[in-house]
mmCIF file of C-alpha atoms in Angstrom:
data_model
loop_
_atom_site.group_PDB
_atom_site.id
_atom_site.type_symbol
_atom_site.label_atom_id
_atom_site.label_comp_id
_atom_site.label_asym_id
_atom_site.label_seq_id
_atom_site.Cartn_x
_atom_site.Cartn_y
_atom_site.Cartn_z
ATOM 1 C CA UNK Y 218 -23.564 1.167 23.493
ATOM 2 C CA UNK Y 219 -21.766 -1.836 23.948
ATOM 3 C CA UNK Y 220 -22.863 -3.717 21.304
ATOM 4 C CA UNK Y 221 -21.713 -7.338 21.019
ATOM 5 C CA UNK Y 222 -21.235 -8.334 17.950
ATOM 6 C CA UNK Y 223 -23.358 -12.571 18.121
ATOM 7 C CA UNK Y 224 -25.687 -14.413 16.034
ATOM 8 C CA UNK Y 225 -28.466 -11.834 16.280
ATOM 9 C CA UNK Y 226 -26.165 -8.717 14.445
ATOM 10 C CA UNK Y 227 -23.929 -10.717 12.363
ATOM 11 C CA UNK Y 228 -26.753 -12.990 11.488
ATOM 12 C CA UNK Y 229 -30.525 -11.501 11.936
ATOM 13 C CA UNK Y 230 -30.782 -14.016 14.815
ATOM 14 C CA UNK Y 231 -33.066 -11.404 17.435
ATOM 15 C CA UNK Y 232 -36.428 -10.058 17.669
ATOM 16 C CA UNK Y 233 -37.200 -6.548 18.432
ATOM 17 C CA UNK Y 234 -40.700 -4.559 19.495
ATOM 18 C CA UNK Y 235 -41.388 -1.545 18.192
ATOM 19 C CA UNK Y 236 -43.930 0.013 21.325
ATOM 20 C CA UNK Y 237 -46.195 2.955 21.045
ATOM 21 C CA UNK Y 238 -45.943 5.529 24.118
ATOM 22 C CA UNK Y 239 -47.730 8.117 24.350
ATOM 23 C CA UNK Y 240 -47.897 10.771 26.573
ATOM 24 C CA UNK Y 241 -45.114 8.579 28.132
ATOM 25 C CA UNK Y 242 -47.429 5.821 28.376
ATOM 26 C CA UNK Y 243 -46.260 2.835 26.752
ATOM 27 C CA UNK Y 244 -49.090 1.161 25.155
ATOM 28 C CA UNK Y 245 -50.647 -2.261 24.432
ATOM 29 C CA UNK Y 246 -47.028 -3.114 26.428
ATOM 30 C CA UNK Y 247 -47.872 -6.482 28.271
ATOM 31 C CA UNK Y 248 -48.881 -7.874 24.416
ATOM 32 C CA UNK Y 249 -45.574 -6.727 23.110
ATOM 33 C CA UNK Y 250 -43.339 -8.018 25.616
ATOM 34 C CA UNK Y 251 -45.382 -11.193 25.317
ATOM 35 C CA UNK Y 252 -44.398 -11.397 21.861
ATOM 36 C CA UNK Y 253 -40.927 -11.233 22.952
ATOM 37 C CA UNK Y 254 -41.255 -13.956 25.029
ATOM 38 C CA UNK Y 255 -42.420 -16.028 22.045
ATOM 39 C CA UNK Y 256 -39.324 -14.858 19.581
ATOM 40 C CA UNK Y 257 -37.228 -15.208 22.850
ATOM 41 C CA UNK Y 258 -38.523 -18.931 22.871
ATOM 42 C CA UNK Y 259 -38.242 -20.005 19.631
ATOM 43 C CA UNK Y 260 -34.555 -18.344 19.452
ATOM 44 C CA UNK Y 261 -33.493 -20.540 22.369
ATOM 45 C CA UNK Y 262 -32.132 -16.988 24.694
ATOM 46 C CA UNK Y 263 -33.763 -18.094 27.497
ATOM 47 C CA UNK Y 264 -37.280 -16.451 29.003
ATOM 48 C CA UNK Y 265 -37.198 -12.566 28.284
ATOM 49 C CA UNK Y 266 -37.991 -11.128 31.162
ATOM 50 C CA UNK Y 267 -34.962 -12.831 33.628
ATOM 51 C CA UNK Y 268 -32.895 -11.334 30.243
ATOM 52 C CA UNK Y 269 -33.939 -7.913 32.406
ATOM 53 C CA UNK Y 270 -36.966 -7.043 29.722
ATOM 54 C CA UNK Y 271 -39.834 -6.454 32.305
ATOM 55 C CA UNK Y 272 -42.960 -3.677 32.519
ATOM 56 C CA UNK Y 273 -40.678 -2.016 35.005
ATOM 57 C CA UNK Y 274 -37.737 -1.332 33.229
ATOM 58 C CA UNK Y 275 -39.355 -0.164 30.344
ATOM 59 C CA UNK Y 276 -41.594 1.952 32.427
ATOM 60 C CA UNK Y 277 -38.223 3.036 33.550
ATOM 61 C CA UNK Y 278 -36.551 3.728 30.908
ATOM 62 C CA UNK Y 279 -39.818 5.985 29.549
ATOM 63 C CA UNK Y 280 -39.322 7.783 32.553
ATOM 64 C CA UNK Y 281 -35.652 8.678 32.197
ATOM 65 C CA UNK Y 282 -36.192 10.223 28.785
ATOM 66 C CA UNK Y 283 -36.936 14.392 28.087
ATOM 67 C CA UNK Y 284 -41.031 14.603 28.031
ATOM 68 C CA UNK Y 285 -40.423 15.824 24.115
ATOM 69 C CA UNK Y 286 -39.786 12.308 23.605
ATOM 70 C CA UNK Y 287 -41.914 10.157 25.084
ATOM 71 C CA UNK Y 288 -44.847 12.173 24.458
ATOM 72 C CA UNK Y 289 -45.636 10.944 20.714
ATOM 73 C CA UNK Y 290 -43.301 8.545 20.589
ATOM 74 C CA UNK Y 291 -41.848 5.075 20.562
ATOM 75 C CA UNK Y 292 -39.900 2.492 22.142
ATOM 76 C CA UNK Y 293 -37.560 -0.167 20.209
ATOM 77 C CA UNK Y 294 -36.730 -2.613 22.968
ATOM 78 C CA UNK Y 295 -33.958 -5.179 21.121
ATOM 79 C CA UNK Y 296 -32.903 -8.691 21.852
ATOM 80 C CA UNK Y 297 -30.426 -10.880 20.669
ATOM 81 C CA UNK Y 298 -27.524 -13.936 22.238
ATOM 82 C CA UNK Y 299 -25.528 -11.234 24.019
ATOM 83 C CA UNK Y 300 -27.648 -7.718 23.743
ATOM 84 C CA UNK Y 301 -30.457 -6.009 26.429
ATOM 85 C CA UNK Y 302 -30.956 -2.590 23.943
ATOM 86 C CA UNK Y 303 -33.282 -0.250 24.537
ATOM 87 C CA UNK Y 304 -33.970 2.826 22.249
ATOM 88 C CA UNK Y 305 -36.130 6.173 22.206
ATOM 89 C CA UNK Y 306 -37.538 7.451 19.218
ATOM 90 C CA UNK Y 307 -39.704 10.048 17.659
ATOM 91 C CA UNK Y 308 -43.692 8.418 16.668
ATOM 92 C CA UNK Y 309 -43.493 9.838 12.697
ATOM 93 C CA UNK Y 310 -47.190 9.601 11.926
ATOM 94 C CA UNK Y 311 -49.398 12.491 11.780
ATOM 95 C CA UNK Y 312 -53.180 12.879 11.780
ATOM 96 C CA UNK Y 313 -52.932 14.482 8.659
ATOM 97 C CA UNK Y 314 -51.350 11.571 7.406
ATOM 98 C CA UNK Y 315 -54.321 9.642 8.683
ATOM 99 C CA UNK Y 316 -56.700 12.287 6.565
ATOM 100 C CA UNK Y 317 -55.403 12.101 4.036
ATOM 101 C CA UNK Y 318 -54.960 8.088 4.330
ATOM 102 C CA UNK Y 319 -52.377 5.642 2.588
ATOM 103 C CA UNK Y 320 -51.686 4.574 -1.033
ATOM 104 C CA UNK Y 321 -49.984 1.430 -1.768
ATOM 105 C CA UNK Y 322 -49.067 -1.209 -4.350
ATOM 106 C CA UNK Y 323 -47.428 -4.423 -4.212
ATOM 107 C CA UNK Y 324 -43.808 -5.702 -3.790
ATOM 108 C CA UNK Y 325 -42.235 -7.935 -6.235
ATOM 109 C CA UNK Y 326 -41.251 -9.263 -3.609
ATOM 110 C CA UNK Y 327 -41.707 -12.568 -1.944
ATOM 111 C CA UNK Y 328 -43.390 -13.450 1.748
ATOM 112 C CA UNK Y 329 -41.822 -17.052 2.671
ATOM 113 C CA UNK Y 330 -44.494 -18.646 4.551
ATOM 114 C CA UNK Y 331 -42.512 -21.498 4.971
ATOM 115 C CA UNK Y 332 -40.192 -20.600 6.986
ATOM 116 C CA UNK Y 333 -40.677 -19.522 10.813
ATOM 117 C CA UNK Y 334 -39.154 -16.705 11.180
ATOM 118 C CA UNK Y 335 -42.039 -14.823 9.589
ATOM 119 C CA UNK Y 336 -43.779 -15.210 12.050
ATOM 120 C CA UNK Y 337 -42.242 -12.773 14.257
ATOM 121 C CA UNK Y 338 -40.732 -9.571 14.510
ATOM 122 C CA UNK Y 339 -36.835 -10.420 14.176
ATOM 123 C CA UNK Y 340 -33.049 -9.134 12.894
ATOM 124 C CA UNK Y 341 -34.396 -10.559 10.150
ATOM 125 C CA UNK Y 342 -36.126 -7.149 8.703
ATOM 126 C CA UNK Y 343 -33.760 -6.100 5.314
ATOM 127 C CA UNK Y 344 -36.469 -6.772 2.563
ATOM 128 C CA UNK Y 345 -39.215 -4.835 4.533
ATOM 129 C CA UNK Y 346 -36.609 -1.608 5.413
ATOM 130 C CA UNK Y 347 -35.471 -1.866 2.038
ATOM 131 C CA UNK Y 348 -39.300 -1.790 0.668
ATOM 132 C CA UNK Y 349 -40.345 0.192 2.148
ATOM 133 C CA UNK Y 350 -37.729 3.357 1.788
ATOM 134 C CA UNK Y 351 -38.169 2.030 -2.681
ATOM 135 C CA UNK Y 352 -42.038 2.656 -1.575
ATOM 136 C CA UNK Y 353 -41.399 6.186 0.375
ATOM 137 C CA UNK Y 354 -38.465 7.509 -3.384
ATOM 138 C CA UNK Y 355 -41.525 6.037 -5.136
ATOM 139 C CA UNK Y 356 -44.284 8.570 -3.314
ATOM 140 C CA UNK Y 357 -46.097 6.641 -1.744
ATOM 141 C CA UNK Y 358 -46.685 4.659 1.820
ATOM 142 C CA UNK Y 359 -46.236 1.271 1.926
ATOM 143 C CA UNK Y 360 -45.422 -1.591 -0.179
ATOM 144 C CA UNK Y 361 -48.094 -5.292 -0.050
ATOM 145 C CA UNK Y 362 -45.694 -8.697 -0.059
ATOM 146 C CA UNK Y 363 -48.017 -11.628 -1.903
ATOM 147 C CA UNK Y 364 -46.110 -15.277 -0.305
ATOM 148 C CA UNK Y 365 -44.952 -17.642 -3.210
ATOM 149 C CA UNK Y 366 -48.798 -19.029 -3.693
ATOM 150 C CA UNK Y 367 -49.382 -15.340 -4.832
ATOM 151 C CA UNK Y 368 -52.006 -15.114 -1.650
ATOM 152 C CA UNK Y 369 -51.661 -11.136 -0.624
ATOM 153 C CA UNK Y 370 -49.969 -11.874 3.126
ATOM 154 C CA UNK Y 371 -49.039 -8.607 4.709
ATOM 155 C CA UNK Y 372 -47.288 -4.678 4.397
ATOM 156 C CA UNK Y 373 -43.685 -4.504 4.994
ATOM 157 C CA UNK Y 374 -43.736 -2.364 7.988
ATOM 158 C CA UNK Y 375 -48.293 -3.265 8.336
ATOM 159 C CA UNK Y 376 -50.583 -6.048 8.813
ATOM 160 C CA UNK Y 377 -53.922 -5.175 5.709
ATOM 161 C CA UNK Y 378 -57.464 -5.805 6.273
ATOM 162 C CA UNK Y 379 -60.906 -5.329 3.738
ATOM 163 C CA UNK Y 380 -63.921 -4.218 3.717
ATOM 164 C CA UNK Y 381 -65.936 -5.985 1.729
ATOM 165 C CA UNK Y 382 -70.951 -5.459 2.321
ATOM 166 C CA UNK Y 383 -69.454 -3.774 5.733
ATOM 167 C CA UNK Y 384 -67.275 -7.563 6.363
ATOM 168 C CA UNK Y 385 -63.754 -7.524 7.386
ATOM 169 C CA UNK Y 386 -61.503 -9.775 6.179
ATOM 170 C CA UNK Y 387 -57.868 -9.980 6.958
ATOM 171 C CA UNK Y 388 -55.076 -12.670 5.573
ATOM 172 C CA UNK Y 389 -55.093 -16.012 7.555
ATOM 173 C CA UNK Y 390 -51.141 -15.947 9.663
ATOM 174 C CA UNK Y 391 -50.568 -19.403 7.621
ATOM 175 C CA UNK Y 392 -50.798 -16.776 4.911
ATOM 176 C CA UNK Y 393 -47.095 -15.866 5.972
ATOM 177 C CA UNK Y 394 -47.048 -12.619 8.038
ATOM 178 C CA UNK Y 395 -46.265 -11.678 11.484
ATOM 179 C CA UNK Y 396 -48.839 -11.755 14.007
ATOM 180 C CA UNK Y 397 -49.349 -8.067 14.507
ATOM 181 C CA UNK Y 398 -50.330 -6.606 17.751
ATOM 182 C CA UNK Y 399 -53.111 -3.758 16.695
ATOM 183 C CA UNK Y 400 -53.930 -7.217 14.336
ATOM 184 C CA UNK Y 401 -54.735 -9.189 17.696
ATOM 185 C CA UNK Y 402 -56.496 -5.671 18.408
ATOM 186 C CA UNK Y 403 -58.569 -5.592 15.487
ATOM 187 C CA UNK Y 404 -59.500 -9.160 15.744
ATOM 188 C CA UNK Y 405 -60.851 -9.115 18.718
ATOM 189 C CA UNK Y 406 -63.128 -6.499 19.226
ATOM 190 C CA UNK Y 407 -64.353 -6.904 15.760
ATOM 191 C CA UNK Y 408 -65.908 -9.284 13.840
ATOM 192 C CA UNK Y 409 -62.973 -10.107 11.594
ATOM 193 C CA UNK Y 410 -63.101 -13.129 8.083
ATOM 194 C CA UNK Y 411 -59.579 -14.950 8.310
ATOM 195 C CA UNK Y 412 -59.566 -15.876 4.391
ATOM 196 C CA UNK Y 413 -56.822 -16.052 1.686
ATOM 197 C CA UNK Y 414 -57.524 -13.541 -0.312
ATOM 198 C CA UNK Y 415 -54.905 -12.658 -3.917
ATOM 199 C CA UNK Y 416 -55.150 -9.243 -6.249
ATOM 200 C CA UNK Y 417 -57.205 -10.727 -8.322
ATOM 201 C CA UNK Y 418 -59.646 -10.633 -6.177
ATOM 202 C CA UNK Y 419 -58.959 -6.434 -4.695
ATOM 203 C CA UNK Y 420 -61.620 -4.691 -7.126
ATOM 204 C CA UNK Y 421 -64.526 -6.314 -5.148
ATOM 205 C CA UNK Y 422 -63.698 -4.170 -1.979
ATOM 206 C CA UNK Y 423 -64.588 -1.310 -1.380
ATOM 207 C CA UNK Y 424 -62.313 -0.413 1.851
ATOM 208 C CA UNK Y 425 -58.827 -0.888 2.997
ATOM 209 C CA UNK Y 426 -56.665 0.215 6.125
ATOM 210 C CA UNK Y 427 -53.589 -0.913 7.155
ATOM 211 C CA UNK Y 428 -52.510 -1.094 10.596
ATOM 212 C CA UNK Y 429 -49.183 -1.040 13.097
ATOM 213 C CA UNK Y 430 -48.292 -0.512 15.969
ATOM 214 C CA UNK Y 431 -47.381 3.203 16.043
ATOM 215 C CA UNK Y 432 -49.607 4.205 13.202
ATOM 216 C CA UNK Y 433 -52.404 2.572 14.391
ATOM 217 C CA UNK Y 434 -55.517 2.090 12.153
ATOM 218 C CA UNK Y 435 -54.149 4.046 9.167
ATOM 219 C CA UNK Y 436 -57.301 3.789 5.943
ATOM 220 C CA UNK Y 437 -55.705 2.992 2.149
ATOM 221 C CA UNK Y 438 -57.159 5.152 -0.472
ATOM 222 C CA UNK Y 439 -55.483 3.661 -3.187
ATOM 223 C CA UNK Y 440 -53.908 -0.585 -3.114
ATOM 224 C CA UNK Y 441 -52.653 -1.571 -6.872
ATOM 225 C CA UNK Y 442 -54.640 0.092 -10.013
ATOM 226 C CA UNK Y 443 -57.835 -0.025 -6.968
ATOM 227 C CA UNK Y 444 -58.958 2.633 -5.225
ATOM 228 C CA UNK Y 445 -61.150 2.465 -2.254
ATOM 229 C CA UNK Y 446 -62.675 5.163 -1.903
ATOM 230 C CA UNK Y 447 -64.202 4.428 1.374
ATOM 231 C CA UNK Y 448 -63.720 4.562 4.792
ATOM 232 C CA UNK Y 449 -66.353 3.819 7.197
ATOM 233 C CA UNK Y 450 -65.764 0.565 8.535
ATOM 234 C CA UNK Y 451 -61.142 2.138 8.830
ATOM 235 C CA UNK Y 452 -62.950 4.889 10.847
ATOM 236 C CA UNK Y 453 -65.153 3.061 13.012
ATOM 237 C CA UNK Y 454 -61.877 0.324 13.960
ATOM 238 C CA UNK Y 455 -60.100 2.858 14.285
ATOM 239 C CA UNK Y 456 -61.952 5.646 16.509
ATOM 240 C CA UNK Y 457 -61.799 3.333 19.287
ATOM 241 C CA UNK Y 458 -59.283 2.042 18.547
ATOM 242 C CA UNK Y 459 -58.245 5.403 20.122
ATOM 243 C CA UNK Y 460 -60.898 6.428 22.811
ATOM 244 C CA UNK Y 461 -59.116 2.959 23.986
ATOM 245 C CA UNK Y 462 -55.190 3.091 23.557
ATOM 246 C CA UNK Y 463 -54.533 4.852 26.727
ATOM 247 C CA UNK Y 464 -56.256 1.990 29.638
ATOM 248 C CA UNK Y 465 -54.290 -0.529 27.249
#
């Protein structure tokens, strides 16, 4: 693999997408490519499609991998000023993890909602990786960031949703979060209130769940010292997504 040490790899000025692959099919591929195009425009790379990142290229890359790798896997696409990379790896999320649900806590690291970088999936991903590793070391599955105003914005590798009286709520984009692919799907298919949520308000919510392209919809049974004993809406959202994802 020939990698040029451009500004992407020296300073994080690049973008990437992680696309779930099920039975050889990339899930929500068109949405991932649209988001990558937005990041490419933000960085001034020119159209990603002109650089060779197309639906056809992704499908060809998947077809060249083993059947075992593509049964329940992930394609990672990296785009920087001088590099286009495709990588295949496994998807770590299993049915057992869904049944158990996540335990999470609040990160001491703050999201800077004034930075445009937080609104794109960029190679400036160090905070997320370090906090995800710290969560694993602490025996939990996710860390949730607050912004510099103390508002909940997103998980280290996920978007976050809450449920109160059967209504779904999620932090608004201006809180400083990545507009996730699954977040977009949930907002399109369910009535969701985008709002500002503070940690001290969590006791008033009945459910919590997180989303990303690899895990889909994951119930959260505890966030910090707040327990969420219910998962009715989370299961409803997940059931719809799982029934549709192979055709998306």
